[in-house]
């Protein structure tokens, strides 16, 4: 199956609503140092179209009509090759025709090409902005944070609700940007912020340690001695995580936007993933 029930890696802290995950591509070119998917997808940096993607029209046709599709959970649906291939756009067109709810998760401004479709759907977009100061180091193959802010403005101008994922927050690296990131996201028109702290796996820890050796050396005892292991990940101690997320929530409320947390056991104002914004879009279309 191309459409699969979203699997939160058996995390006891996941509070995502039921949804179907659609990944038109396997692998990703963004090269994010903190990436978790590279630990379980072979040749992850070698982005390629999903082999069985031609079955997607058949699978979508079998749905009932009110399912939520997340595009996508492990590989960005807008790699550079999407400009020529248009696989993601074809998937969106099929989802639109069926009247399904759609959540897009991306770091790419290529999605602006598809505003014409998204503005007529029950759709929401989550754009990750982890840093505006260190974006080129943390996410060397992804579009700059400024381009992502421009995409948020264009989407909200077109009536597409946007959530911003400030995710992950890594103490000593981007936690000093929390207030500025929330402010910039709110100014660009985002209506929701989703946040979480860095959850370490062996390969991502190695990449982060190579790029930020002094910071990661300071963090090591917090993760591997004082922290805890949950669902295959190393977490910061809960009091540190929750103190960081409290700062994000307070900044969100100061700017009049909602807050959600992802796999943290911390709580959210609405959904943990921003998918409730598809319902807001439904009401707007009905009016």
PDB file of N, CA and C in Angstrom, residues 123-203:
ATOM      1  N   UNK A 123      -7.393  21.956   3.212  1.00  0.00           N
ATOM      2  CA  UNK A 123      -5.955  21.682   3.323  1.00  0.00           C
ATOM      3  C   UNK A 123      -5.301  22.631   4.308  1.00  0.00           C
ATOM      4  N   UNK A 124      -4.239  22.144   4.924  1.00  0.00           N
ATOM      5  CA  UNK A 124      -3.377  22.979   5.746  1.00  0.00           C
ATOM      6  C   UNK A 124      -1.933  22.597   5.454  1.00  0.00           C
ATOM      7  N   UNK A 125      -1.030  23.532   5.656  1.00  0.00           N
ATOM      8  CA  UNK A 125       0.387  23.301   5.398  1.00  0.00           C
ATOM      9  C   UNK A 125       1.166  23.540   6.680  1.00  0.00           C
ATOM     10  N   UNK A 126       2.065  22.615   7.013  1.00  0.00           N
ATOM     11  CA  UNK A 126       3.006  22.790   8.121  1.00  0.00           C
ATOM     12  C   UNK A 126       4.389  22.994   7.531  1.00  0.00           C
ATOM     13  N   UNK A 127       4.984  24.134   7.813  1.00  0.00           N
ATOM     14  CA  UNK A 127       6.318  24.454   7.310  1.00  0.00           C
ATOM     15  C   UNK A 127       7.290  24.490   8.482  1.00  0.00           C
ATOM     16  N   UNK A 128       8.345  23.734   8.375  1.00  0.00           N
ATOM     17  CA  UNK A 128       9.346  23.680   9.441  1.00  0.00           C
ATOM     18  C   UNK A 128      10.330  24.839   9.305  1.00  0.00           C
ATOM     19  N   UNK A 129      10.501  25.584  10.379  1.00  0.00           N
ATOM     20  CA  UNK A 129      11.548  26.600  10.459  1.00  0.00           C
ATOM     21  C   UNK A 129      12.248  26.390  11.798  1.00  0.00           C
ATOM     22  N   UNK A 130      13.401  25.789  11.754  1.00  0.00           N
ATOM     23  CA  UNK A 130      14.123  25.438  12.971  1.00  0.00           C
ATOM     24  C   UNK A 130      15.042  26.558  13.433  1.00  0.00           C
ATOM     25  N   UNK A 131      15.546  27.333  12.485  1.00  0.00           N
ATOM     26  CA  UNK A 131      16.448  28.434  12.810  1.00  0.00           C
ATOM     27  C   UNK A 131      16.501  29.393  11.629  1.00  0.00           C
ATOM     28  N   UNK A 132      16.655  30.667  11.938  1.00  0.00           N
ATOM     29  CA  UNK A 132      16.919  31.663  10.902  1.00  0.00           C
ATOM     30  C   UNK A 132      18.384  32.083  10.921  1.00  0.00           C
ATOM     31  N   UNK A 133      19.092  31.638  11.931  1.00  0.00           N
ATOM     32  CA  UNK A 133      20.504  31.999  12.106  1.00  0.00           C
ATOM     33  C   UNK A 133      21.438  30.872  11.672  1.00  0.00           C
ATOM     34  N   UNK A 134      21.003  29.626  11.921  1.00  0.00           N
ATOM     35  CA  UNK A 134      21.842  28.466  11.628  1.00  0.00           C
ATOM     36  C   UNK A 134      21.174  27.520  10.627  1.00  0.00           C
ATOM     37  N   UNK A 135      20.208  28.020   9.869  1.00  0.00           N
ATOM     38  CA  UNK A 135      19.464  27.143   8.969  1.00  0.00           C
ATOM     39  C   UNK A 135      20.365  26.456   7.950  1.00  0.00           C
ATOM     40  N   UNK A 136      21.362  27.168   7.429  1.00  0.00           N
ATOM     41  CA  UNK A 136      22.227  26.568   6.407  1.00  0.00           C
ATOM     42  C   UNK A 136      23.151  25.501   6.985  1.00  0.00           C
ATOM     43  N   UNK A 137      23.397  25.535   8.287  1.00  0.00           N
ATOM     44  CA  UNK A 137      24.220  24.503   8.923  1.00  0.00           C
ATOM     45  C   UNK A 137      23.378  23.309   9.367  1.00  0.00           C
ATOM     46  N   UNK A 138      22.197  23.584   9.896  1.00  0.00           N
ATOM     47  CA  UNK A 138      21.339  22.505  10.372  1.00  0.00           C
ATOM     48  C   UNK A 138      20.646  21.769   9.232  1.00  0.00           C
ATOM     49  N   UNK A 139      20.317  22.511   8.161  1.00  0.00           N
ATOM     50  CA  UNK A 139      19.535  21.962   7.051  1.00  0.00           C
ATOM     51  C   UNK A 139      20.179  22.388   5.728  1.00  0.00           C
ATOM     52  N   UNK A 140      21.381  21.898   5.447  1.00  0.00           N
ATOM     53  CA  UNK A 140      22.195  22.447   4.354  1.00  0.00           C
ATOM     54  C   UNK A 140      21.582  22.339   2.966  1.00  0.00           C
ATOM     55  N   UNK A 141      20.687  21.380   2.736  1.00  0.00           N
ATOM     56  CA  UNK A 141      20.104  21.229   1.408  1.00  0.00           C
ATOM     57  C   UNK A 141      18.719  21.807   1.262  1.00  0.00           C
ATOM     58  N   UNK A 142      18.205  22.427   2.315  1.00  0.00           N
ATOM     59  CA  UNK A 142      16.830  22.947   2.297  1.00  0.00           C
ATOM     60  C   UNK A 142      16.812  24.429   1.920  1.00  0.00           C
ATOM     61  N   UNK A 143      15.684  24.925   1.417  1.00  0.00           N
ATOM     62  CA  UNK A 143      15.550  26.355   1.177  1.00  0.00           C
ATOM     63  C   UNK A 143      15.770  27.139   2.469  1.00  0.00           C
ATOM     64  N   UNK A 144      16.208  28.363   2.341  1.00  0.00           N
ATOM     65  CA  UNK A 144      16.501  29.187   3.510  1.00  0.00           C
ATOM     66  C   UNK A 144      15.234  29.470   4.311  1.00  0.00           C
ATOM     67  N   UNK A 145      15.442  29.825   5.570  1.00  0.00           N
ATOM     68  CA  UNK A 145      14.308  30.200   6.407  1.00  0.00           C
ATOM     69  C   UNK A 145      13.543  31.382   5.862  1.00  0.00           C
ATOM     70  N   UNK A 146      14.235  32.329   5.238  1.00  0.00           N
ATOM     71  CA  UNK A 146      13.553  33.504   4.682  1.00  0.00           C
ATOM     72  C   UNK A 146      12.630  33.106   3.532  1.00  0.00           C
ATOM     73  N   UNK A 147      13.040  32.135   2.727  1.00  0.00           N
ATOM     74  CA  UNK A 147      12.164  31.659   1.652  1.00  0.00           C
ATOM     75  C   UNK A 147      10.941  30.951   2.223  1.00  0.00           C
ATOM     76  N   UNK A 148      11.123  30.258   3.320  1.00  0.00           N
ATOM     77  CA  UNK A 148       9.979  29.582   3.948  1.00  0.00           C
ATOM     78  C   UNK A 148       9.010  30.600   4.549  1.00  0.00           C
ATOM     79  N   UNK A 149       9.532  31.678   5.117  1.00  0.00           N
ATOM     80  CA  UNK A 149       8.649  32.731   5.617  1.00  0.00           C
ATOM     81  C   UNK A 149       7.857  33.364   4.476  1.00  0.00           C
ATOM     82  N   UNK A 150       8.490  33.548   3.342  1.00  0.00           N
ATOM     83  CA  UNK A 150       7.785  34.086   2.181  1.00  0.00           C
ATOM     84  C   UNK A 150       6.666  33.140   1.748  1.00  0.00           C
ATOM     85  N   UNK A 151       6.935  31.841   1.800  1.00  0.00           N
ATOM     86  CA  UNK A 151       5.912  30.862   1.439  1.00  0.00           C
ATOM     87  C   UNK A 151       4.720  30.942   2.383  1.00  0.00           C
ATOM     88  N   UNK A 152       4.989  31.142   3.680  1.00  0.00           N
ATOM     89  CA  UNK A 152       3.895  31.273   4.653  1.00  0.00           C
ATOM     90  C   UNK A 152       3.020  32.468   4.307  1.00  0.00           C
ATOM     91  N   UNK A 153       3.640  33.591   3.970  1.00  0.00           N
ATOM     92  CA  UNK A 153       2.871  34.790   3.620  1.00  0.00           C
ATOM     93  C   UNK A 153       1.991  34.540   2.401  1.00  0.00           C
ATOM     94  N   UNK A 154       2.546  33.892   1.396  1.00  0.00           N
ATOM     95  CA  UNK A 154       1.789  33.635   0.174  1.00  0.00           C
ATOM     96  C   UNK A 154       0.623  32.678   0.428  1.00  0.00           C
ATOM     97  N   UNK A 155       0.867  31.653   1.220  1.00  0.00           N
ATOM     98  CA  UNK A 155      -0.187  30.690   1.522  1.00  0.00           C
ATOM     99  C   UNK A 155      -1.327  31.333   2.300  1.00  0.00           C
ATOM    100  N   UNK A 156      -0.980  32.085   3.346  1.00  0.00           N
ATOM    101  CA  UNK A 156      -2.026  32.699   4.158  1.00  0.00           C
ATOM    102  C   UNK A 156      -2.782  33.765   3.365  1.00  0.00           C
ATOM    103  N   UNK A 157      -2.095  34.478   2.488  1.00  0.00           N
ATOM    104  CA  UNK A 157      -2.756  35.452   1.619  1.00  0.00           C
ATOM    105  C   UNK A 157      -3.776  34.762   0.715  1.00  0.00           C
ATOM    106  N   UNK A 158      -3.460  33.520   0.345  1.00  0.00           N
ATOM    107  CA  UNK A 158      -4.354  32.757  -0.535  1.00  0.00           C
ATOM    108  C   UNK A 158      -5.430  31.997   0.242  1.00  0.00           C
ATOM    109  N   UNK A 159      -5.440  32.145   1.550  1.00  0.00           N
ATOM    110  CA  UNK A 159      -6.472  31.512   2.359  1.00  0.00           C
ATOM    111  C   UNK A 159      -6.148  30.121   2.840  1.00  0.00           C
ATOM    112  N   UNK A 160      -4.899  29.680   2.709  1.00  0.00           N
ATOM    113  CA  UNK A 160      -4.503  28.349   3.173  1.00  0.00           C
ATOM    114  C   UNK A 160      -3.932  28.477   4.584  1.00  0.00           C
ATOM    115  N   UNK A 161      -4.536  27.854   5.598  1.00  0.00           N
ATOM    116  CA  UNK A 161      -4.022  27.974   6.963  1.00  0.00           C
ATOM    117  C   UNK A 161      -2.664  27.279   7.100  1.00  0.00           C
ATOM    118  N   UNK A 162      -1.768  27.926   7.845  1.00  0.00           N
ATOM    119  CA  UNK A 162      -0.393  27.445   7.967  1.00  0.00           C
ATOM    120  C   UNK A 162      -0.021  27.271   9.440  1.00  0.00           C
ATOM    121  N   UNK A 163       0.606  26.138   9.724  1.00  0.00           N
ATOM    122  CA  UNK A 163       1.260  25.926  11.013  1.00  0.00           C
ATOM    123  C   UNK A 163       2.766  25.935  10.772  1.00  0.00           C
ATOM    124  N   UNK A 164       3.503  26.421  11.742  1.00  0.00           N
ATOM    125  CA  UNK A 164       4.962  26.406  11.660  1.00  0.00           C
ATOM    126  C   UNK A 164       5.490  25.416  12.687  1.00  0.00           C
ATOM    127  N   UNK A 165       6.360  24.526  12.227  1.00  0.00           N
ATOM    128  CA  UNK A 165       6.997  23.573  13.120  1.00  0.00           C
ATOM    129  C   UNK A 165       8.363  24.121  13.544  1.00  0.00           C
ATOM    130  N   UNK A 166       8.456  24.560  14.788  1.00  0.00           N
ATOM    131  CA  UNK A 166       9.748  24.908  15.379  1.00  0.00           C
ATOM    132  C   UNK A 166      10.237  23.630  16.043  1.00  0.00           C
ATOM    133  N   UNK A 167      10.890  22.819  15.249  1.00  0.00           N
ATOM    134  CA  UNK A 167      11.052  21.421  15.602  1.00  0.00           C
ATOM    135  C   UNK A 167      12.216  20.816  14.821  1.00  0.00           C
ATOM    136  N   UNK A 168      13.275  20.369  15.528  1.00  0.00           N
ATOM    137  CA  UNK A 168      13.396  20.283  16.977  1.00  0.00           C
ATOM    138  C   UNK A 168      14.080  21.517  17.566  1.00  0.00           C
ATOM    139  N   UNK A 169      13.851  21.701  18.844  1.00  0.00           N
ATOM    140  CA  UNK A 169      14.608  22.694  19.609  1.00  0.00           C
ATOM    141  C   UNK A 169      15.763  21.968  20.298  1.00  0.00           C
ATOM    142  N   UNK A 170      16.962  22.481  20.088  1.00  0.00           N
ATOM    143  CA  UNK A 170      18.172  21.851  20.601  1.00  0.00           C
ATOM    144  C   UNK A 170      18.858  22.841  21.542  1.00  0.00           C
ATOM    145  N   UNK A 171      18.903  22.563  22.838  1.00  0.00           N
ATOM    146  CA  UNK A 171      19.515  23.505  23.779  1.00  0.00           C
ATOM    147  C   UNK A 171      20.935  23.862  23.377  1.00  0.00           C
ATOM    148  N   UNK A 172      21.240  25.165  23.437  1.00  0.00           N
ATOM    149  CA  UNK A 172      22.573  25.632  23.090  1.00  0.00           C
ATOM    150  C   UNK A 172      22.771  25.882  21.607  1.00  0.00           C
ATOM    151  N   UNK A 173      21.780  25.510  20.784  1.00  0.00           N
ATOM    152  CA  UNK A 173      21.905  25.714  19.340  1.00  0.00           C
ATOM    153  C   UNK A 173      20.830  26.660  18.823  1.00  0.00           C
ATOM    154  N   UNK A 174      19.555  26.318  19.023  1.00  0.00           N
ATOM    155  CA  UNK A 174      18.506  27.215  18.506  1.00  0.00           C
ATOM    156  C   UNK A 174      17.490  27.634  19.553  1.00  0.00           C
ATOM    157  N   UNK A 175      17.697  27.263  20.816  1.00  0.00           N
ATOM    158  CA  UNK A 175      16.720  27.653  21.836  1.00  0.00           C
ATOM    159  C   UNK A 175      16.711  29.155  22.090  1.00  0.00           C
ATOM    160  N   UNK A 176      17.813  29.839  21.778  1.00  0.00           N
ATOM    161  CA  UNK A 176      17.847  31.299  21.956  1.00  0.00           C
ATOM    162  C   UNK A 176      16.987  32.019  20.923  1.00  0.00           C
ATOM    163  N   UNK A 177      16.550  31.313  19.894  1.00  0.00           N
ATOM    164  CA  UNK A 177      15.747  31.919  18.826  1.00  0.00           C
ATOM    165  C   UNK A 177      14.245  31.735  19.021  1.00  0.00           C
ATOM    166  N   UNK A 178      13.833  31.099  20.099  1.00  0.00           N
ATOM    167  CA  UNK A 178      12.419  30.750  20.262  1.00  0.00           C
ATOM    168  C   UNK A 178      11.513  31.966  20.075  1.00  0.00           C
ATOM    169  N   UNK A 179      11.751  33.034  20.827  1.00  0.00           N
ATOM    170  CA  UNK A 179      10.872  34.203  20.754  1.00  0.00           C
ATOM    171  C   UNK A 179      10.874  34.807  19.358  1.00  0.00           C
ATOM    172  N   UNK A 180      12.046  34.911  18.746  1.00  0.00           N
ATOM    173  CA  UNK A 180      12.143  35.513  17.413  1.00  0.00           C
ATOM    174  C   UNK A 180      11.440  34.653  16.369  1.00  0.00           C
ATOM    175  N   UNK A 181      11.573  33.332  16.464  1.00  0.00           N
ATOM    176  CA  UNK A 181      10.927  32.448  15.497  1.00  0.00           C
ATOM    177  C   UNK A 181       9.413  32.525  15.601  1.00  0.00           C
ATOM    178  N   UNK A 182       8.889  32.531  16.823  1.00  0.00           N
ATOM    179  CA  UNK A 182       7.442  32.641  16.995  1.00  0.00           C
ATOM    180  C   UNK A 182       6.947  33.982  16.455  1.00  0.00           C
ATOM    181  N   UNK A 183       7.667  35.050  16.759  1.00  0.00           N
ATOM    182  CA  UNK A 183       7.262  36.373  16.282  1.00  0.00           C
ATOM    183  C   UNK A 183       7.268  36.453  14.758  1.00  0.00           C
ATOM    184  N   UNK A 184       8.321  35.934  14.134  1.00  0.00           N
ATOM    185  CA  UNK A 184       8.407  35.996  12.672  1.00  0.00           C
ATOM    186  C   UNK A 184       7.317  35.133  12.020  1.00  0.00           C
ATOM    187  N   UNK A 185       7.055  33.977  12.616  1.00  0.00           N
ATOM    188  CA  UNK A 185       6.006  33.105  12.079  1.00  0.00           C
ATOM    189  C   UNK A 185       4.639  33.768  12.187  1.00  0.00           C
ATOM    190  N   UNK A 186       4.371  34.382  13.343  1.00  0.00           N
ATOM    191  CA  UNK A 186       3.088  35.064  13.529  1.00  0.00           C
ATOM    192  C   UNK A 186       2.949  36.235  12.574  1.00  0.00           C
ATOM    193  N   UNK A 187       4.002  37.016  12.404  1.00  0.00           N
ATOM    194  CA  UNK A 187       3.960  38.154  11.486  1.00  0.00           C
ATOM    195  C   UNK A 187       3.713  37.720  10.046  1.00  0.00           C
ATOM    196  N   UNK A 188       4.205  36.520   9.700  1.00  0.00           N
ATOM    197  CA  UNK A 188       4.021  36.015   8.337  1.00  0.00           C
ATOM    198  C   UNK A 188       2.624  35.459   8.111  1.00  0.00           C
ATOM    199  N   UNK A 189       1.878  35.261   9.201  1.00  0.00           N
ATOM    200  CA  UNK A 189       0.492  34.812   9.056  1.00  0.00           C
ATOM    201  C   UNK A 189       0.200  33.433   9.594  1.00  0.00           C
ATOM    202  N   UNK A 190       1.174  32.755  10.177  1.00  0.00           N
ATOM    203  CA  UNK A 190       0.919  31.421  10.731  1.00  0.00           C
ATOM    204  C   UNK A 190      -0.113  31.509  11.845  1.00  0.00           C
ATOM    205  N   UNK A 191      -0.972  30.525  11.922  1.00  0.00           N
ATOM    206  CA  UNK A 191      -2.010  30.525  12.945  1.00  0.00           C
ATOM    207  C   UNK A 191      -1.766  29.479  14.028  1.00  0.00           C
ATOM    208  N   UNK A 192      -0.703  28.697  13.901  1.00  0.00           N
ATOM    209  CA  UNK A 192      -0.417  27.654  14.887  1.00  0.00           C
ATOM    210  C   UNK A 192       1.070  27.353  14.865  1.00  0.00           C
ATOM    211  N   UNK A 193       1.606  27.013  16.037  1.00  0.00           N
ATOM    212  CA  UNK A 193       3.004  26.604  16.166  1.00  0.00           C
ATOM    213  C   UNK A 193       3.030  25.197  16.750  1.00  0.00           C
ATOM    214  N   UNK A 194       3.846  24.336  16.158  1.00  0.00           N
ATOM    215  CA  UNK A 194       4.060  22.992  16.681  1.00  0.00           C
ATOM    216  C   UNK A 194       5.533  22.884  17.053  1.00  0.00           C
ATOM    217  N   UNK A 195       5.813  22.362  18.234  1.00  0.00           N
ATOM    218  CA  UNK A 195       7.200  22.341  18.669  1.00  0.00           C
ATOM    219  C   UNK A 195       7.529  21.059  19.414  1.00  0.00           C
ATOM    220  N   UNK A 196       8.793  20.717  19.391  1.00  0.00           N
ATOM    221  CA  UNK A 196       9.291  19.606  20.198  1.00  0.00           C
ATOM    222  C   UNK A 196      10.791  19.784  20.381  1.00  0.00           C
ATOM    223  N   UNK A 197      11.342  19.046  21.301  1.00  0.00           N
ATOM    224  CA  UNK A 197      12.784  19.084  21.534  1.00  0.00           C
ATOM    225  C   UNK A 197      13.467  17.989  20.713  1.00  0.00           C
ATOM    226  N   UNK A 198      14.756  18.130  20.558  1.00  0.00           N
ATOM    227  CA  UNK A 198      15.547  17.146  19.807  1.00  0.00           C
ATOM    228  C   UNK A 198      15.509  15.800  20.501  1.00  0.00           C
ATOM    229  N   UNK A 199      15.202  14.767  19.706  1.00  0.00           N
ATOM    230  CA  UNK A 199      15.163  13.393  20.181  1.00  0.00           C
ATOM    231  C   UNK A 199      16.284  12.645  19.463  1.00  0.00           C
ATOM    232  N   UNK A 200      17.236  12.173  20.206  1.00  0.00           N
ATOM    233  CA  UNK A 200      18.477  11.673  19.614  1.00  0.00           C
ATOM    234  C   UNK A 200      18.386  10.214  19.197  1.00  0.00           C
ATOM    235  N   UNK A 201      18.955   9.951  18.024  1.00  0.00           N
ATOM    236  CA  UNK A 201      19.252   8.592  17.579  1.00  0.00           C
ATOM    237  C   UNK A 201      20.728   8.568  17.200  1.00  0.00           C
ATOM    238  N   UNK A 202      21.280   7.384  17.073  1.00  0.00           N
ATOM    239  CA  UNK A 202      22.733   7.265  16.926  1.00  0.00           C
ATOM    240  C   UNK A 202      23.272   8.049  15.730  1.00  0.00           C
ATOM    241  N   UNK A 203      22.624   7.936  14.566  1.00  0.00           N
ATOM    242  CA  UNK A 203      23.175   8.592  13.382  1.00  0.00           C
ATOM    243  C   UNK A 203      23.032  10.103  13.453  1.00  0.00           C
TER     244      UNK A 203
END
